mmCIF file of C-alpha atoms in Angstrom:
data_model
loop_
_atom_site.group_PDB
_atom_site.id
_atom_site.type_symbol
_atom_site.label_atom_id
_atom_site.label_comp_id
_atom_site.label_asym_id
_atom_site.label_seq_id
_atom_site.Cartn_x
_atom_site.Cartn_y
_atom_site.Cartn_z
ATOM 1 C CA UNK A 37 92.726 116.616 85.613
ATOM 2 C CA UNK A 38 93.139 114.704 88.890
ATOM 3 C CA UNK A 39 89.695 113.182 88.417
ATOM 4 C CA UNK A 40 90.858 111.829 85.082
ATOM 5 C CA UNK A 41 93.895 110.327 86.804
ATOM 6 C CA UNK A 42 91.753 108.620 89.431
ATOM 7 C CA UNK A 43 89.723 106.923 86.688
ATOM 8 C CA UNK A 44 92.755 106.189 84.497
ATOM 9 C CA UNK A 45 94.650 104.170 87.100
ATOM 10 C CA UNK A 46 91.695 101.862 87.724
ATOM 11 C CA UNK A 47 91.098 101.297 84.006
ATOM 12 C CA UNK A 48 94.803 100.693 83.380
ATOM 13 C CA UNK A 49 95.010 98.067 86.128
ATOM 14 C CA UNK A 50 91.917 96.331 84.746
ATOM 15 C CA UNK A 51 93.416 96.419 81.237
ATOM 16 C CA UNK A 52 96.722 94.766 82.130
ATOM 17 C CA UNK A 53 95.060 92.119 84.284
ATOM 18 C CA UNK A 54 92.468 91.197 81.646
ATOM 19 C CA UNK A 55 95.156 91.200 78.946
ATOM 20 C CA UNK A 56 97.283 88.701 80.854
ATOM 21 C CA UNK A 57 94.249 86.529 81.515
ATOM 22 C CA UNK A 58 93.258 86.585 77.845
ATOM 23 C CA UNK A 59 96.772 85.730 76.663
ATOM 24 C CA UNK A 60 96.959 82.865 79.166
ATOM 25 C CA UNK A 61 93.613 81.541 77.893
ATOM 26 C CA UNK A 62 94.720 81.740 74.243
ATOM 27 C CA UNK A 63 97.998 79.957 74.978
ATOM 28 C CA UNK A 64 96.089 76.911 76.243
ATOM 29 C CA UNK A 65 94.441 76.403 72.863
ATOM 30 C CA UNK A 66 97.137 77.247 70.334
ATOM 31 C CA UNK A 67 100.611 78.766 69.999
ATOM 32 C CA UNK A 68 100.635 82.542 70.343
ATOM 33 C CA UNK A 69 101.389 84.734 67.366
ATOM 34 C CA UNK A 70 103.912 87.568 67.551
ATOM 35 C CA UNK A 71 101.165 90.097 68.295
ATOM 36 C CA UNK A 72 99.849 88.311 71.360
ATOM 37 C CA UNK A 73 103.384 87.592 72.546
ATOM 38 C CA UNK A 74 103.959 91.331 72.283
ATOM 39 C CA UNK A 75 100.846 91.984 74.368
ATOM 40 C CA UNK A 76 102.210 89.587 76.999
ATOM 41 C CA UNK A 77 105.603 91.330 76.982
ATOM 42 C CA UNK A 78 103.819 94.648 77.449
ATOM 43 C CA UNK A 79 101.394 93.575 80.156
ATOM 44 C CA UNK A 80 103.584 91.413 82.390
ATOM 45 C CA UNK A 81 106.189 94.039 83.462
ATOM 46 C CA UNK A 82 103.449 96.584 84.129
ATOM 47 C CA UNK A 83 101.567 93.999 86.194
ATOM 48 C CA UNK A 84 104.750 93.103 88.078
ATOM 49 C CA UNK A 85 105.447 96.764 88.891
ATOM 50 C CA UNK A 86 102.191 97.055 90.824
ATOM 51 C CA UNK A 87 102.646 93.659 92.477
ATOM 52 C CA UNK A 88 106.148 94.733 93.532
ATOM 53 C CA UNK A 89 104.828 97.962 95.032
ATOM 54 C CA UNK A 90 102.127 96.102 96.966
ATOM 55 C CA UNK A 91 104.739 93.629 98.224
ATOM 56 C CA UNK A 92 106.294 96.530 100.131
ATOM 57 C CA UNK A 93 109.951 95.922 99.266
ATOM 58 C CA UNK A 94 110.887 99.590 98.874
ATOM 59 C CA UNK A 95 109.021 102.884 99.199
ATOM 60 C CA UNK A 96 110.399 104.272 95.962
ATOM 61 C CA UNK A 97 111.160 103.510 92.327
ATOM 62 C CA UNK A 98 113.309 105.273 89.776
ATOM 63 C CA UNK A 99 111.600 108.336 88.358
ATOM 64 C CA UNK A 100 111.366 107.217 84.721
ATOM 65 C CA UNK A 101 111.369 103.399 85.122
ATOM 66 C CA UNK A 102 113.842 102.847 82.294
ATOM 67 C CA UNK A 103 113.668 99.041 82.419
ATOM 68 C CA UNK A 104 109.888 99.140 82.107
ATOM 69 C CA UNK A 105 110.146 101.546 79.195
ATOM 70 C CA UNK A 106 112.633 99.212 77.471
ATOM 71 C CA UNK A 107 110.311 96.211 77.778
ATOM 72 C CA UNK A 108 107.432 98.348 76.533
ATOM 73 C CA UNK A 109 109.409 99.086 73.373
ATOM 74 C CA UNK A 110 110.176 95.394 72.901
ATOM 75 C CA UNK A 111 106.528 94.496 73.318
ATOM 76 C CA UNK A 112 105.137 97.101 70.957
ATOM 77 C CA UNK A 113 107.775 96.142 68.372
ATOM 78 C CA UNK A 114 106.481 92.561 68.427
ATOM 79 C CA UNK A 115 102.920 93.789 68.073
ATOM 80 C CA UNK A 116 103.712 96.078 65.145
ATOM 81 C CA UNK A 117 105.680 93.411 63.251
ATOM 82 C CA UNK A 118 103.020 90.705 63.632
ATOM 83 C CA UNK A 119 102.347 89.328 60.132
ATOM 84 C CA UNK A 120 98.860 88.258 61.200
ATOM 85 C CA UNK A 121 97.771 91.798 62.085
ATOM 86 C CA UNK A 122 95.221 92.076 59.287
ATOM 87 C CA UNK A 123 93.492 88.829 60.241
ATOM 88 C CA UNK A 124 93.443 89.648 63.970
ATOM 89 C CA UNK A 125 93.768 93.369 64.803
ATOM 90 C CA UNK A 126 93.117 92.919 68.531
ATOM 91 C CA UNK A 127 96.785 92.536 69.537
ATOM 92 C CA UNK A 128 97.440 95.893 67.862
ATOM 93 C CA UNK A 129 94.545 97.559 69.695
ATOM 94 C CA UNK A 130 95.345 96.107 73.114
ATOM 95 C CA UNK A 131 99.101 96.472 72.668
ATOM 96 C CA UNK A 132 98.794 100.163 71.883
ATOM 97 C CA UNK A 133 96.453 100.717 74.837
ATOM 98 C CA UNK A 134 98.955 99.123 77.215
ATOM 99 C CA UNK A 135 101.949 100.846 75.631
ATOM 100 C CA UNK A 136 100.513 104.347 75.804
ATOM 101 C CA UNK A 137 98.825 103.602 79.123
ATOM 102 C CA UNK A 138 102.188 102.681 80.622
ATOM 103 C CA UNK A 139 103.761 105.872 79.297
ATOM 104 C CA UNK A 140 100.850 107.846 80.740
ATOM 105 C CA UNK A 141 101.321 106.135 84.106
ATOM 106 C CA UNK A 142 105.034 106.895 84.284
ATOM 107 C CA UNK A 143 105.083 110.449 82.947
ATOM 108 C CA UNK A 144 101.587 111.745 83.713
ATOM 109 C CA UNK A 145 99.797 109.842 86.463
ATOM 110 C CA UNK A 146 102.847 109.580 88.737
ATOM 111 C CA UNK A 147 103.660 113.281 88.422
ATOM 112 C CA UNK A 148 102.162 115.461 91.150
ATOM 113 C CA UNK A 149 103.099 118.758 89.557
ATOM 114 C CA UNK A 150 105.999 121.020 90.391
ATOM 115 C CA UNK A 151 105.883 121.698 94.114
ATOM 116 C CA UNK A 152 107.567 124.798 95.440
ATOM 117 C CA UNK A 153 105.567 125.491 98.574
ATOM 118 C CA UNK A 154 107.195 128.364 100.452
ATOM 119 C CA UNK A 155 105.330 127.359 103.623
ATOM 120 C CA UNK A 156 107.349 124.141 103.728
ATOM 121 C CA UNK A 157 110.793 125.488 102.914
ATOM 122 C CA UNK A 158 113.641 124.668 105.246
ATOM 123 C CA UNK A 159 114.077 127.374 107.842
ATOM 124 C CA UNK A 160 110.379 128.291 107.931
ATOM 125 C CA UNK A 161 108.258 128.046 111.060
ATOM 126 C CA UNK A 162 105.632 125.334 110.792
ATOM 127 C CA UNK A 163 102.238 126.912 110.149
ATOM 128 C CA UNK A 164 99.605 126.543 112.863
ATOM 129 C CA UNK A 165 96.974 123.867 112.329
ATOM 130 C CA UNK A 166 94.850 121.361 114.235
ATOM 131 C CA UNK A 167 94.855 117.584 114.021
ATOM 132 C CA UNK A 168 92.691 114.914 115.591
ATOM 133 C CA UNK A 169 94.133 112.142 117.747
ATOM 134 C CA UNK A 170 92.849 108.577 117.606
ATOM 135 C CA UNK A 171 91.216 109.264 120.973
ATOM 136 C CA UNK A 172 89.146 112.010 119.359
ATOM 137 C CA UNK A 173 91.037 114.897 120.967
ATOM 138 C CA UNK A 174 92.171 118.045 119.166
ATOM 139 C CA UNK A 175 95.929 118.340 118.835
ATOM 140 C CA UNK A 176 97.410 121.724 117.935
ATOM 141 C CA UNK A 177 100.629 121.923 115.937
ATOM 142 C CA UNK A 178 101.892 124.197 118.714
ATOM 143 C CA UNK A 179 102.088 121.040 120.833
ATOM 144 C CA UNK A 180 104.890 119.763 118.616
ATOM 145 C CA UNK A 181 107.161 122.379 120.178
ATOM 146 C CA UNK A 182 109.548 121.163 122.825
ATOM 147 C CA UNK A 183 110.603 118.095 120.830
ATOM 148 C CA UNK A 184 111.929 117.353 117.377
ATOM 149 C CA UNK A 185 109.354 115.639 115.159
ATOM 150 C CA UNK A 186 109.352 113.804 111.876
ATOM 151 C CA UNK A 187 106.021 114.577 110.209
ATOM 152 C CA UNK A 188 104.933 112.224 107.452
ATOM 153 C CA UNK A 189 101.822 113.214 105.525
ATOM 154 C CA UNK A 190 100.682 110.030 103.775
ATOM 155 C CA UNK A 191 97.830 109.437 101.356
ATOM 156 C CA UNK A 192 96.115 106.485 103.023
ATOM 157 C CA UNK A 193 96.113 102.742 103.661
ATOM 158 C CA UNK A 194 95.297 102.164 99.989
ATOM 159 C CA UNK A 195 98.664 103.591 98.861
ATOM 160 C CA UNK A 196 101.290 100.791 98.843
ATOM 161 C CA UNK A 197 104.303 103.098 98.741
ATOM 162 C CA UNK A 198 102.932 105.097 101.682
ATOM 163 C CA UNK A 199 102.565 101.895 103.695
ATOM 164 C CA UNK A 200 106.098 100.819 102.820
ATOM 165 C CA UNK A 201 107.437 104.246 103.741
ATOM 166 C CA UNK A 202 105.784 103.982 107.157
ATOM 167 C CA UNK A 203 107.270 100.504 107.662
ATOM 168 C CA UNK A 204 110.697 101.867 106.772
ATOM 169 C CA UNK A 205 110.372 104.619 109.347
ATOM 170 C CA UNK A 206 109.123 102.133 111.945
ATOM 171 C CA UNK A 207 112.196 100.021 111.214
ATOM 172 C CA UNK A 208 114.464 102.998 111.935
ATOM 173 C CA UNK A 209 112.548 104.172 114.982
ATOM 174 C CA UNK A 210 115.408 103.349 117.371
ATOM 175 C CA UNK A 211 117.778 105.536 115.332
ATOM 176 C CA UNK A 212 115.265 108.382 115.397
ATOM 177 C CA UNK A 213 114.646 107.950 119.127
ATOM 178 C CA UNK A 214 118.360 108.143 119.876
ATOM 179 C CA UNK A 215 118.390 111.503 118.129
ATOM 180 C CA UNK A 216 115.384 112.667 120.139
ATOM 181 C CA UNK A 217 113.039 112.628 117.145
ATOM 182 C CA UNK A 218 109.390 111.646 117.575
ATOM 183 C CA UNK A 219 107.302 110.443 114.638
ATOM 184 C CA UNK A 220 103.891 111.793 113.609
ATOM 185 C CA UNK A 221 101.965 110.047 110.823
ATOM 186 C CA UNK A 222 99.231 112.242 109.381
ATOM 187 C CA UNK A 223 96.527 111.405 106.857
ATOM 188 C CA UNK A 224 93.116 112.836 105.932
ATOM 189 C CA UNK A 225 91.716 109.328 105.475
ATOM 190 C CA UNK A 226 88.740 108.313 107.661
ATOM 191 C CA UNK A 227 89.590 107.773 111.317
ATOM 192 C CA UNK A 228 88.660 104.100 111.230
ATOM 193 C CA UNK A 229 91.267 103.486 108.505
ATOM 194 C CA UNK A 230 93.980 105.185 110.557
ATOM 195 C CA UNK A 231 92.991 103.131 113.596
ATOM 196 C CA UNK A 232 93.342 99.967 111.527
ATOM 197 C CA UNK A 233 96.808 101.051 110.429
ATOM 198 C CA UNK A 234 97.975 102.026 113.912
ATOM 199 C CA UNK A 235 97.221 98.500 115.164
ATOM 200 C CA UNK A 236 99.807 97.067 112.775
ATOM 201 C CA UNK A 237 102.755 98.737 114.496
ATOM 202 C CA UNK A 238 104.240 98.112 117.931
ATOM 203 C CA UNK A 239 106.608 101.079 117.917
ATOM 204 C CA UNK A 240 105.545 104.341 119.625
ATOM 205 C CA UNK A 241 104.706 106.406 116.561
ATOM 206 C CA UNK A 242 101.799 108.837 116.847
ATOM 207 C CA UNK A 243 98.979 108.615 114.314
ATOM 208 C CA UNK A 244 96.855 111.663 113.576
ATOM 209 C CA UNK A 245 93.780 112.260 111.448
ATOM 210 C CA UNK A 246 93.729 115.424 109.371
ATOM 211 C CA UNK A 247 89.998 115.859 109.866
ATOM 212 C CA UNK A 248 88.309 117.973 107.183
ATOM 213 C CA UNK A 249 91.748 118.615 105.674
ATOM 214 C CA UNK A 250 92.407 121.373 108.218
ATOM 215 C CA UNK A 251 96.167 120.818 108.250
ATOM 216 C CA UNK A 252 96.472 120.010 104.535
ATOM 217 C CA UNK A 253 94.657 123.187 103.584
ATOM 218 C CA UNK A 254 96.802 125.308 105.896
ATOM 219 C CA UNK A 255 99.950 123.783 104.393
ATOM 220 C CA UNK A 256 98.577 123.797 100.835
ATOM 221 C CA UNK A 257 99.179 120.070 100.289
ATOM 222 C CA UNK A 258 95.656 118.837 99.477
ATOM 223 C CA UNK A 259 95.600 116.287 96.657
ATOM 224 C CA UNK A 260 92.175 116.851 95.130
ATOM 225 C CA UNK A 261 90.615 113.719 93.580
ATOM 226 C CA UNK A 262 93.845 111.893 94.381
ATOM 227 C CA UNK A 263 92.189 108.674 95.550
ATOM 228 C CA UNK A 264 91.691 106.062 92.789
ATOM 229 C CA UNK A 265 88.132 105.954 91.498
ATOM 230 C CA UNK A 266 85.878 103.533 93.343
ATOM 231 C CA UNK A 267 87.745 103.409 96.652
ATOM 232 C CA UNK A 268 85.127 105.629 98.261
ATOM 233 C CA UNK A 269 82.910 102.531 98.231
ATOM 234 C CA UNK A 270 85.494 100.917 100.528
ATOM 235 C CA UNK A 271 85.397 103.696 103.097
ATOM 236 C CA UNK A 272 87.805 106.202 101.550
ATOM 237 C CA UNK A 273 87.106 109.711 100.353
ATOM 238 C CA UNK A 274 87.960 111.187 96.960
ATOM 239 C CA UNK A 275 90.585 113.719 98.060
ATOM 240 C CA UNK A 276 93.878 112.999 99.762
ATOM 241 C CA UNK A 277 97.150 114.693 100.664
ATOM 242 C CA UNK A 278 100.312 115.191 98.618
ATOM 243 C CA UNK A 279 103.050 112.942 100.077
ATOM 244 C CA UNK A 280 105.207 115.206 102.224
ATOM 245 C CA UNK A 281 107.943 114.638 104.810
ATOM 246 C CA UNK A 282 108.980 117.363 107.257
ATOM 247 C CA UNK A 283 111.516 117.331 110.058
ATOM 248 C CA UNK A 284 111.017 120.092 112.607
ATOM 249 C CA UNK A 285 113.175 121.059 115.557
ATOM 250 C CA UNK A 286 112.045 121.693 119.117
ATOM 251 C CA UNK A 287 111.122 125.261 118.208
ATOM 252 C CA UNK A 288 108.769 124.199 115.425
ATOM 253 C CA UNK A 289 111.124 125.272 112.646
ATOM 254 C CA UNK A 290 111.482 123.119 109.535
ATOM 255 C CA UNK A 291 114.999 121.720 109.124
ATOM 256 C CA UNK A 292 114.211 119.190 106.383
ATOM 257 C CA UNK A 293 111.480 119.189 103.748
ATOM 258 C CA UNK A 294 110.685 116.693 101.031
ATOM 259 C CA UNK A 295 107.952 117.837 98.651
ATOM 260 C CA UNK A 296 108.149 115.067 96.109
ATOM 261 C CA UNK A 297 106.810 115.852 92.659
ATOM 262 C CA UNK A 298 106.402 112.138 91.910
ATOM 263 C CA UNK A 299 104.490 109.841 94.227
ATOM 264 C CA UNK A 300 106.879 106.972 93.389
ATOM 265 C CA UNK A 301 109.958 108.926 94.512
ATOM 266 C CA UNK A 302 110.255 109.052 98.312
ATOM 267 C CA UNK A 303 113.221 110.038 100.508
ATOM 268 C CA UNK A 304 115.405 107.329 102.010
ATOM 269 C CA UNK A 305 115.285 107.292 105.843
ATOM 270 C CA UNK A 306 119.031 107.927 105.886
ATOM 271 C CA UNK A 307 118.384 111.342 104.331
ATOM 272 C CA UNK A 308 116.383 112.785 107.211
ATOM 273 C CA UNK A 309 118.428 110.855 109.788
ATOM 274 C CA UNK A 310 121.560 112.575 108.540
ATOM 275 C CA UNK A 311 119.825 115.953 108.709
ATOM 276 C CA UNK A 312 118.738 115.172 112.263
ATOM 277 C CA UNK A 313 122.338 114.379 113.241
ATOM 278 C CA UNK A 314 123.671 117.564 111.685
ATOM 279 C CA UNK A 315 121.025 120.164 112.444
ATOM 280 C CA UNK A 316 118.830 119.360 115.383
ATOM 281 C CA UNK A 317 121.177 119.854 118.253
ATOM 282 C CA UNK A 318 122.412 123.180 117.007
ATOM 283 C CA UNK A 319 119.126 124.426 115.595
ATOM 284 C CA UNK A 320 117.984 127.829 116.714
ATOM 285 C CA UNK A 321 114.398 128.996 117.136
#
């Protein structure tokens, strides 16, 4: 199923981009009929959604993207009421592909499955696992003890919402530091990709590589075939990690856990900052 998702997202992005290009080309030669206008109305908001995510404005969207769904309905209505449908069926074909592709993206592709991982519940001790530092050293999760840590398991540099989430945390680093919270950013992506990412930030966050998915497997958060198809040719693997945010106290006990079931829905920094204010100082081992 995840393999199908990795192929779907690439094909859907190609579809909306080619559709916009084709509509733009047609509009240069003659006025657009209702069907092609409908294709434009369908493709443009979907295109903008991905542009907006890559612009890094926010690390989250609404779960069901109601505004996008409303414009999808407007677009498909124009396509279906096109009086020239019999002479030119392509708007109907392309319009339906975009319409149902958008629905699939929102309600199928974005959904990570129901996550109820007992290992990550609040109050649990963090399971033991090993990570790799950017210096090539082995770092045991036992070494987290003695300080409070915010652990962010992110999918990779290719994920725009992950990158925005990291920038948000970097922007609140002073607030976290005042509360005695250190930040660990963990990804199973190749070490060279994590090194590239670490160079972008001047705040003292610690980047780790989850080599061979040792930590992800221990915590049961491996996202099999979660990397979009084709990115392995750009130095990425096929598997990734399910986006997860944990806040642990100085004893290694989880005091906050976000196991999002939708990759577009991420916690606001204020959520774990408030937990840190309330729970860390009085947390017991």
